[in-house]
């Protein structure tokens, strides 16, 4: 089992470990029993992950003497809202949860974001642990303490910064992950290559087929590299005041597309389209060479991700949704652009005509 320590600012919660490996769930139960003692634990999961892993996971924790309950909610982004939070809070109260109760988020980014949000507000906060079961959650959402639910106006508009006490990343969960969901995770991995690690980007260009087989040690190394990149950025800018914005490469566009599609475009698909748009915009503005923008698009296509914006979405609707971005300042939407692969930067104002031109070029 590999271990990465996230060292946070002294004023915030204590630092925590990300443990990564394959078939580490039994050891996880022992570590929780030893390092994160509590009278009562509640596993929060969705109905898909619950039916696959719920019973076994609960049994593993009970075997080491822990008092555990499980709460499930319907899988999918549509559940990432305040009404799910209210339902879970009610369930927690029925189960006798109090300030000493430990929450365990077992699932993808939706479960992680919802559980983190509840943990940050339930009885003015209770501790929680992330056990990510999708590739998106393993390389991204389980680390860094951003919690949120969506509002009808846009994604993640209600949320907190609240760090977990630990993260356990078990690659064996990926065996049951559908290909489309695995590809969504590849979008986030490609993002790390683009913003911070050209060598990893090249590795993916050369070995995408092997990575897609899920079995390889290569995938373990890549997941570890992504966790290290994210933790380094979070350590410098926990509250998203500057450097952490670069993790949002492609996300401003991605969130807009997810929202206007009513989430039929998934997070990973939105991010993939957003990264292509950001690369094309960087090229149009004279920052990025054409061949670098092409390499990004080619790799995303190789990963099985979309590269065309569905015709039904108008440029005006996409631009309206872009304006709802949390990272805007006043009327100015900030975009992460590229000088080259491995060298992102943030711009505060982008010509509307250029944005429209990129959208039109990318239409099916
Ligand atoms: N907090 C952050 O920093 C951060 C970062 C990135 C993404 N996110 C959020 O994460 C969410 C996307 O996460 P996601 O892609 O994991 O989506 P998800 O949580 O909806 O999971 C996708 C689907 O896979 C299923 N699933 C999960 N694990 C499985 C497994 N092992 N086997 C089979 N099926 C499994 C789920 O039930 C769900 O149907 C978005 O809401 C996004 O905003 C948050």
PDB file of C-alpha atoms in Angstrom, residues 52-53 133-136 172-183 185 214:
ATOM      1  CA  UNK A  52     -22.134  -3.980  -5.430  1.00  0.00           C
ATOM      2  CA  UNK A  53     -20.092  -3.425  -2.276  1.00  0.00           C
ATOM      3  CA  UNK A 133     -14.786   3.965  -6.065  1.00  0.00           C
ATOM      4  CA  UNK A 134     -14.610   5.741  -9.473  1.00  0.00           C
ATOM      5  CA  UNK A 135     -11.475   6.850 -11.276  1.00  0.00           C
ATOM      6  CA  UNK A 136     -12.705  10.479 -11.159  1.00  0.00           C
ATOM      7  CA  UNK A 172      -9.898  -3.063  -7.266  1.00  0.00           C
ATOM      8  CA  UNK A 173     -13.172  -1.050  -7.204  1.00  0.00           C
ATOM      9  CA  UNK A 174     -12.415  -0.073 -10.810  1.00  0.00           C
ATOM     10  CA  UNK A 175     -13.004  -3.671 -11.975  1.00  0.00           C
ATOM     11  CA  UNK A 176     -16.777  -3.113 -11.897  1.00  0.00           C
ATOM     12  CA  UNK A 177     -16.680   0.452 -13.183  1.00  0.00           C
ATOM     13  CA  UNK A 178     -18.387   0.795 -16.602  1.00  0.00           C
ATOM     14  CA  UNK A 179     -16.097   1.873 -19.448  1.00  0.00           C
ATOM     15  CA  UNK A 180     -17.831   5.234 -19.863  1.00  0.00           C
ATOM     16  CA  UNK A 181     -17.184   6.069 -16.194  1.00  0.00           C
ATOM     17  CA  UNK A 182     -13.579   4.894 -16.461  1.00  0.00           C
ATOM     18  CA  UNK A 183     -13.132   7.191 -19.464  1.00  0.00           C
ATOM     19  CA  UNK A 185     -11.605   9.479 -15.000  1.00  0.00           C
ATOM     20  CA  UNK A 214      -7.083  -1.321 -15.873  1.00  0.00           C
TER      21      UNK A 214
END
